[in-house]
Amino acid sequence: MLRAQSPNVLTTASKQSAALFSEEMLTRKKFPEDLARSNADEEEPILKPSPKRFVLFPIKYNEAEASFWTTEEVDLSNDQKDWNNKLTEDERYFISHVLAFFSSSDGIVNENLVERFSNDVQIPEARCFYGFQIMIENIHSEMYSLLIDTYIKEPAQREYLFDAIETISCIRKKAEWAFCWISSGKSFAERLIAFAAIEGIFFSGSFASIFWLKKRGLMPGLTFSNELISRDEGLHCDFACLLFSLLKNRPSNATATRIITEAVAIEKEFITEALPVGLIGMNATLMCQYIEFVADRLLVSLGMPKSYYAENPFDFMDLISLQGKTNFFEKRVSDYQRAGVMNKDPAEKGFTLEADF
């Protein structure tokens, strides 16, 4: 049974947006006056304007398009029972604060895409992907607003969570790091690494904690939406790594590793100290190891050597990363794709001037 959107969501979501870009935060994220590109950026083919930038063959965009979903497809009707009857007070506290971080983070990612990356990158395929990413991040933000609106019935507590960047210090710290990179005069390559870290590392501990609930058979709507969103963020991170591979001037391994390890330190503090996973029965040491494992995987995807050499301590995350398979009781799996979008014969994906339209 799918539910209609609560009218409260529109009100709280709009207030959330206002809080997200409050006067203080907007002042922090304003760009430096000398936003002239660095010499390295001037030499990058993907950043150079071209008369050919208005035609495209967007393969990665098609992958994102094939995985499109909407909030109406997530059934939250059974979650309220688990929230009220099966979760402890500590578990409710943990989940609500994770959702508070998520509900703000997608707006920050979109701010970077709109203000910086979509203007920086000139190749049409990348702009096409970014346009779709902006839309899907909006769906993520709507989903998190609906989750908070469904679980949290006290209006004052809801407002507190929607205003998380201003009201919750550990979330504000992550947001400030991201805003610094939005307004940074650093090279495109360094900023690309930073936002790959935001989507690949800053979300990793929270995603794993929600999948932990799935392992316990709790909160089916929350965990299903988490599968959909984590898959989307994985694709966004993969795209960042693909763009990075096309750059001529890349930062040194030391610079890239420094950016990644900064993100790791912030995420470890967030998920083990400020919002300890012990609240839901997870092991904090293993969670730190998992974050290091995710960071190593990102470094390798960027063509860099590992920094931590950590192994994945969570077997359930290995299972999540496999191709999802439905069972008799599931309506579908989260790696579903829109019918026909990616089922074309490889030969049909070739460029031709003889096609019938």
Short mmCIF file of C-alpha atoms in Angstrom, two decimals:
data_model
loop_
_atom_site.label_atom_id
_atom_site.label_comp_id
_atom_site.label_asym_id
_atom_site.label_seq_id
_atom_site.Cartn_x
_atom_site.Cartn_y
_atom_site.Cartn_z
CA MET A 1 0.00 0.00 0.00
CA LEU A 2 1.50 3.29 -1.09
CA ARG A 3 0.68 6.46 0.79
CA ALA A 4 -0.02 9.99 -0.29
CA GLN A 5 2.50 12.61 0.69
CA SER A 6 1.79 14.37 3.95
CA PRO A 7 1.12 18.09 3.57
CA ASN A 8 3.55 18.60 6.46
CA VAL A 9 6.38 17.45 4.21
CA LEU A 10 6.01 20.39 1.86
CA THR A 11 6.12 22.81 4.76
CA THR A 12 9.00 21.15 6.58
CA ALA A 13 10.97 20.54 3.39
CA SER A 14 10.75 24.19 2.41
CA LYS A 15 11.85 25.20 5.90
CA GLN A 16 14.67 22.69 5.62
CA SER A 17 15.86 24.36 2.41
CA ALA A 18 15.79 27.74 4.09
CA ALA A 19 17.80 26.39 7.01
CA LEU A 20 20.23 24.63 4.69
CA PHE A 21 21.22 27.87 3.02
CA SER A 22 20.89 30.27 5.92
CA GLU A 23 22.61 33.64 5.67
CA GLU A 24 25.56 32.45 7.72
CA MET A 25 26.14 29.34 5.63
CA LEU A 26 25.72 31.23 2.36
CA THR A 27 28.34 33.70 3.52
CA ARG A 28 30.67 30.80 4.24
CA LYS A 29 30.24 29.21 0.83
CA LYS A 30 30.62 32.30 -1.35
CA PHE A 31 33.31 31.79 -3.93
CA PRO A 32 36.66 33.56 -3.71
CA GLU A 33 36.80 36.73 -5.78
CA ASP A 34 39.57 35.24 -7.88
CA LEU A 35 37.66 32.28 -9.26
CA ALA A 36 39.81 32.33 -12.38
CA ARG A 37 40.72 28.81 -13.33
CA SER A 38 44.12 27.46 -12.47
CA ASN A 39 46.58 26.82 -15.26
CA ALA A 40 45.97 23.10 -14.84
CA ASP A 41 42.23 23.54 -15.39
CA GLU A 42 42.80 25.63 -18.52
CA GLU A 43 44.52 22.63 -20.10
CA GLU A 44 41.76 20.12 -19.35
CA PRO A 45 39.85 19.03 -22.49
CA ILE A 46 36.68 18.26 -20.53
CA LEU A 47 36.67 21.81 -19.10
CA LYS A 48 37.20 23.62 -22.43
CA PRO A 49 34.19 25.13 -24.22
CA SER A 50 33.63 23.48 -27.59
CA PRO A 51 31.11 23.99 -30.42
CA LYS A 52 30.54 20.23 -30.28
CA ARG A 53 29.27 20.37 -26.71
CA PHE A 54 25.64 20.51 -27.87
CA VAL A 55 25.59 16.94 -29.24
CA LEU A 56 25.93 13.88 -27.10
CA PHE A 57 25.97 10.14 -26.66
CA PRO A 58 25.34 9.78 -22.92
CA ILE A 59 26.07 6.17 -21.94
CA LYS A 60 26.51 6.88 -18.22
CA TYR A 61 23.38 9.02 -18.27
CA ASN A 62 21.50 6.03 -19.68
CA GLU A 63 22.70 3.90 -16.77
CA ALA A 64 21.31 6.45 -14.32
CA GLU A 65 18.09 6.80 -16.32
CA ALA A 66 17.58 3.03 -16.25
CA SER A 67 17.59 3.09 -12.45
CA PHE A 68 15.11 5.93 -11.99
CA TRP A 69 12.66 5.64 -9.10
CA THR A 70 10.29 7.86 -7.13
CA THR A 71 9.29 8.11 -3.48
CA GLU A 72 5.81 6.78 -4.24
CA GLU A 73 7.36 3.36 -4.88
CA VAL A 74 8.57 3.00 -1.27
CA ASP A 75 5.99 1.52 1.10
CA LEU A 76 6.36 2.93 4.62
CA SER A 77 3.12 1.44 5.99
CA ASN A 78 4.86 -1.21 8.12
CA ASP A 79 7.71 0.94 9.40
CA GLN A 80 5.68 2.72 12.05
CA LYS A 81 5.03 -0.57 13.89
CA ASP A 82 8.74 -1.34 14.03
CA TRP A 83 9.53 2.23 15.06
CA ASN A 84 7.04 2.17 17.94
CA ASN A 85 7.33 -1.45 19.09
CA LYS A 86 10.65 -3.01 18.03
CA LEU A 87 13.25 -0.24 18.20
CA THR A 88 14.80 0.95 21.45
CA GLU A 89 14.96 4.61 22.38
CA ASP A 90 18.68 4.62 21.48
CA GLU A 91 17.94 3.10 18.08
CA ARG A 92 15.26 5.69 17.36
CA TYR A 93 17.68 8.46 18.37
CA PHE A 94 20.39 7.07 16.09
CA ILE A 95 18.15 6.61 13.05
CA SER A 96 16.51 10.02 13.38
CA HIS A 97 19.90 11.75 13.49
CA VAL A 98 21.22 9.75 10.52
CA LEU A 99 18.13 10.82 8.57
CA ALA A 100 18.76 14.41 9.66
CA PHE A 101 22.24 14.25 8.12
CA PHE A 102 20.96 12.64 4.94
CA SER A 103 18.14 15.15 4.50
CA SER A 104 20.65 18.03 4.46
CA SER A 105 23.45 16.36 2.52
CA ASP A 106 21.65 15.98 -0.81
CA GLY A 107 21.00 19.72 -0.92
CA ILE A 108 24.70 20.36 -0.40
CA VAL A 109 25.64 17.97 -3.21
CA ASN A 110 23.18 19.72 -5.52
CA GLU A 111 24.55 23.13 -4.58
CA ASN A 112 27.96 22.01 -5.82
CA LEU A 113 26.53 20.48 -9.00
CA VAL A 114 24.54 23.60 -9.88
CA GLU A 115 27.08 26.24 -8.87
CA ARG A 116 30.35 24.58 -9.83
CA PHE A 117 30.54 21.26 -11.65
CA SER A 118 27.83 21.95 -14.24
CA ASN A 119 29.61 25.19 -15.09
CA ASP A 120 33.11 23.71 -14.98
CA VAL A 121 32.55 20.70 -17.20
CA GLN A 122 31.83 21.38 -20.87
CA ILE A 123 31.38 17.91 -22.37
CA PRO A 124 27.65 17.28 -22.95
CA GLU A 125 27.60 13.71 -21.66
CA ALA A 126 28.83 14.85 -18.24
CA ARG A 127 26.39 17.75 -18.11
CA CYS A 128 23.62 15.34 -19.05
CA PHE A 129 24.60 13.06 -16.17
CA TYR A 130 24.83 15.96 -13.74
CA GLY A 131 21.36 17.12 -14.75
CA PHE A 132 19.95 13.69 -13.97
CA GLN A 133 21.94 13.51 -10.75
CA ILE A 134 20.46 16.82 -9.60
CA MET A 135 16.98 15.41 -10.16
CA ILE A 136 17.68 12.12 -8.35
CA GLU A 137 19.29 13.98 -5.41
CA ASN A 138 16.02 15.91 -5.14
CA ILE A 139 14.19 12.58 -4.93
CA HIS A 140 16.58 11.45 -2.20
CA SER A 141 15.92 14.65 -0.28
CA GLU A 142 12.16 14.18 -0.63
CA MET A 143 12.49 10.58 0.55
CA TYR A 144 14.38 11.58 3.68
CA SER A 145 11.83 14.31 4.41
CA LEU A 146 9.04 11.74 4.12
CA LEU A 147 10.89 9.32 6.40
CA ILE A 148 11.35 11.96 9.10
CA ASP A 149 7.76 13.10 8.69
CA THR A 150 6.54 9.50 9.02
CA TYR A 151 8.58 8.54 12.09
CA ILE A 152 8.76 11.78 14.07
CA LYS A 153 5.37 12.96 15.27
CA GLU A 154 6.46 15.77 17.59
CA PRO A 155 6.60 19.00 15.50
CA ALA A 156 9.43 20.56 17.51
CA GLN A 157 11.59 17.46 17.13
CA ARG A 158 10.86 17.37 13.39
CA GLU A 159 11.96 20.97 13.00
CA TYR A 160 15.11 20.23 15.00
CA LEU A 161 16.02 17.41 12.59
CA PHE A 162 15.16 19.37 9.45
CA ASP A 163 17.40 22.21 10.67
CA ALA A 164 20.25 19.77 11.41
CA ILE A 165 23.01 21.88 9.88
CA GLU A 166 22.30 24.58 12.43
CA THR A 167 21.12 22.48 15.39
CA ILE A 168 23.38 19.38 15.40
CA SER A 169 27.10 20.13 15.67
CA CYS A 170 28.43 16.85 14.24
CA ILE A 171 26.29 17.30 11.11
CA ARG A 172 27.34 20.93 10.84
CA LYS A 173 31.00 19.83 10.82
CA LYS A 174 30.44 17.58 7.81
CA ALA A 175 28.48 20.32 6.04
CA GLU A 176 31.20 22.90 6.65
CA TRP A 177 33.83 20.62 5.10
CA ALA A 178 31.64 20.22 2.01
CA PHE A 179 30.90 23.96 1.77
CA CYS A 180 34.63 24.71 1.95
CA TRP A 181 35.14 22.57 -1.13
CA ILE A 182 32.22 24.17 -2.99
CA SER A 183 33.78 27.60 -2.52
CA SER A 184 37.36 26.41 -2.94
CA GLY A 185 39.66 27.89 -5.56
CA LYS A 186 41.44 24.54 -5.82
CA SER A 187 41.69 22.71 -9.13
CA PHE A 188 38.71 20.86 -10.56
CA ALA A 189 40.56 17.58 -9.99
CA GLU A 190 40.91 18.19 -6.25
CA ARG A 191 37.29 19.30 -5.91
CA LEU A 192 36.19 16.22 -7.84
CA ILE A 193 38.03 13.99 -5.34
CA ALA A 194 36.47 15.86 -2.42
CA PHE A 195 32.92 15.34 -3.66
CA ALA A 196 33.63 11.72 -4.51
CA ALA A 197 34.67 11.44 -0.85
CA ILE A 198 31.47 13.15 0.29
CA GLU A 199 29.26 10.72 -1.64
CA GLY A 200 31.52 7.71 -1.16
CA ILE A 201 32.78 8.13 2.43
CA PHE A 202 30.53 10.59 4.29
CA PHE A 203 27.53 8.37 3.52
CA SER A 204 29.25 5.03 4.10
CA GLY A 205 28.82 4.63 7.85
CA SER A 206 25.20 5.73 7.77
CA PHE A 207 24.37 3.43 4.86
CA ALA A 208 25.99 0.49 6.68
CA SER A 209 24.09 1.22 9.89
CA ILE A 210 20.75 1.12 8.06
CA PHE A 211 21.72 -2.10 6.27
CA TRP A 212 22.44 -3.47 9.76
CA LEU A 213 18.75 -2.94 10.51
CA LYS A 214 17.86 -4.80 7.30
CA LYS A 215 19.92 -7.74 8.52
CA ARG A 216 17.72 -7.76 11.61
CA GLY A 217 14.54 -7.64 9.53
CA LEU A 218 13.50 -4.19 10.75
CA MET A 219 12.07 -1.09 9.03
CA PRO A 220 11.41 -2.49 5.51
CA GLY A 221 10.54 0.88 3.95
CA LEU A 222 13.62 2.61 5.35
CA THR A 223 15.95 -0.22 4.35
CA PHE A 224 14.50 -0.48 0.82
CA SER A 225 14.87 3.25 0.23
CA ASN A 226 18.42 2.92 1.58
CA GLU A 227 19.17 0.28 -1.05
CA LEU A 228 17.89 2.54 -3.82
CA ILE A 229 19.74 5.60 -2.57
CA SER A 230 23.03 3.82 -1.85
CA ARG A 231 22.95 2.37 -5.36
CA ASP A 232 22.44 5.85 -6.81
CA GLU A 233 25.28 7.30 -4.75
CA GLY A 234 27.54 4.47 -5.86
CA LEU A 235 26.83 5.38 -9.49
CA HIS A 236 27.54 9.05 -8.77
CA CYS A 237 30.84 8.14 -7.15
CA ASP A 238 31.75 5.88 -10.09
CA PHE A 239 31.03 8.74 -12.48
CA ALA A 240 33.34 11.05 -10.53
CA CYS A 241 36.10 8.44 -10.81
CA LEU A 242 35.45 8.11 -14.55
CA LEU A 243 35.75 11.88 -15.05
CA PHE A 244 38.90 11.89 -12.95
CA SER A 245 40.43 9.28 -15.26
CA LEU A 246 39.92 11.68 -18.21
CA LEU A 247 41.89 14.53 -16.63
CA LYS A 248 45.34 15.39 -17.92
CA ASN A 249 46.55 17.14 -14.77
CA ARG A 250 45.81 15.14 -11.65
CA PRO A 251 46.95 15.96 -8.14
CA SER A 252 49.73 13.94 -6.56
CA ASN A 253 48.92 10.74 -4.71
CA ALA A 254 49.79 12.57 -1.49
CA THR A 255 47.28 15.35 -2.18
CA ALA A 256 44.51 12.92 -3.13
CA THR A 257 45.20 10.76 -0.09
CA ARG A 258 45.14 13.81 2.19
CA ILE A 259 41.65 14.74 0.95
CA ILE A 260 40.39 11.19 1.41
CA THR A 261 41.92 10.74 4.87
CA GLU A 262 40.40 14.05 6.02
CA ALA A 263 36.98 12.73 5.01
CA VAL A 264 37.68 9.41 6.76
CA ALA A 265 38.59 11.16 10.02
CA ILE A 266 35.40 13.24 9.95
CA GLU A 267 33.23 10.22 9.16
CA LYS A 268 34.84 8.12 11.91
CA GLU A 269 34.21 10.84 14.46
CA PHE A 270 30.62 11.25 13.27
CA ILE A 271 29.64 7.59 13.34
CA THR A 272 31.60 6.39 16.39
CA GLU A 273 31.76 9.38 18.75
CA ALA A 274 29.24 12.10 17.92
CA LEU A 275 26.57 9.58 16.88
CA PRO A 276 27.97 6.24 18.14
CA VAL A 277 26.88 3.10 16.32
CA GLY A 278 26.93 1.36 19.68
CA LEU A 279 23.44 2.82 20.08
CA ILE A 280 22.16 0.23 17.60
CA GLY A 281 24.41 -2.61 18.73
CA MET A 282 27.15 -2.23 16.09
CA ASN A 283 30.84 -2.47 16.90
CA ALA A 284 32.55 0.93 16.62
CA THR A 285 35.98 -0.55 15.86
CA LEU A 286 34.58 -2.60 13.00
CA MET A 287 32.72 0.44 11.70
CA CYS A 288 35.99 2.40 11.58
CA GLN A 289 37.55 -0.50 9.69
CA TYR A 290 34.64 -0.49 7.24
CA ILE A 291 35.06 3.25 6.58
CA GLU A 292 38.76 2.65 5.89
CA PHE A 293 37.83 -0.19 3.53
CA VAL A 294 35.49 2.13 1.62
CA ALA A 295 38.22 4.80 1.45
CA ASP A 296 40.73 2.30 0.04
CA ARG A 297 38.20 1.22 -2.57
CA LEU A 298 37.71 4.85 -3.61
CA LEU A 299 41.45 5.48 -3.81
CA VAL A 300 41.89 2.45 -6.06
CA SER A 301 39.01 3.64 -8.27
CA LEU A 302 40.84 6.96 -8.61
CA GLY A 303 43.98 5.13 -9.68
CA MET A 304 45.76 5.70 -6.36
CA PRO A 305 47.38 3.21 -3.98
CA LYS A 306 45.49 2.08 -0.89
CA SER A 307 46.12 3.97 2.33
CA TYR A 308 44.67 1.65 4.98
CA TYR A 309 44.71 -1.87 3.48
CA ALA A 310 41.54 -2.60 5.43
CA GLU A 311 39.27 -5.59 4.81
CA ASN A 312 35.49 -5.40 4.80
CA PRO A 313 34.44 -6.51 8.32
CA PHE A 314 30.72 -6.62 7.51
CA ASP A 315 29.61 -9.70 5.61
CA PHE A 316 26.13 -8.23 5.15
CA MET A 317 27.64 -5.34 3.15
CA ASP A 318 29.27 -7.87 0.82
CA LEU A 319 25.85 -9.38 0.24
CA ILE A 320 24.33 -5.97 -0.43
CA SER A 321 26.94 -5.25 -3.09
CA LEU A 322 26.10 -8.40 -5.03
CA GLN A 323 23.49 -8.37 -7.77
CA GLY A 324 20.19 -8.19 -5.91
CA LYS A 325 17.87 -11.11 -6.39
CA THR A 326 14.20 -11.06 -5.59
CA ASN A 327 12.39 -13.75 -3.63
CA PHE A 328 8.75 -14.75 -3.53
CA PHE A 329 7.87 -12.20 -0.88
CA GLU A 330 9.59 -9.20 -2.46
CA LYS A 331 7.87 -7.13 -5.10
CA ARG A 332 11.18 -6.28 -6.71
CA VAL A 333 14.80 -5.61 -5.92
CA SER A 334 16.52 -2.27 -5.62
CA ASP A 335 18.80 -2.78 -8.61
CA TYR A 336 15.79 -2.86 -10.94
CA GLN A 337 16.10 -0.95 -14.17
CA ARG A 338 13.49 0.65 -16.33
CA ALA A 339 12.42 -1.89 -18.92
CA GLY A 340 14.24 -1.60 -22.20
CA VAL A 341 16.53 1.29 -21.29
CA MET A 342 19.71 -0.75 -20.93
CA ASN A 343 18.58 -3.91 -22.74
CA LYS A 344 19.72 -2.80 -26.17
CA ASP A 345 22.02 -4.91 -28.28
CA PRO A 346 25.58 -3.50 -28.01
CA ALA A 347 25.58 -2.94 -31.78
CA GLU A 348 22.58 -0.66 -31.40
CA LYS A 349 24.54 1.65 -29.11
CA GLY A 350 26.94 2.62 -31.89
CA PHE A 351 26.71 6.07 -33.44
CA THR A 352 25.18 6.20 -36.90
CA LEU A 353 23.81 8.81 -39.29
CA GLU A 354 21.54 6.25 -40.98
CA ALA A 355 19.17 5.54 -38.10
CA ASP A 356 15.42 5.86 -38.49
CA PHE A 357 13.88 8.31 -36.03
#
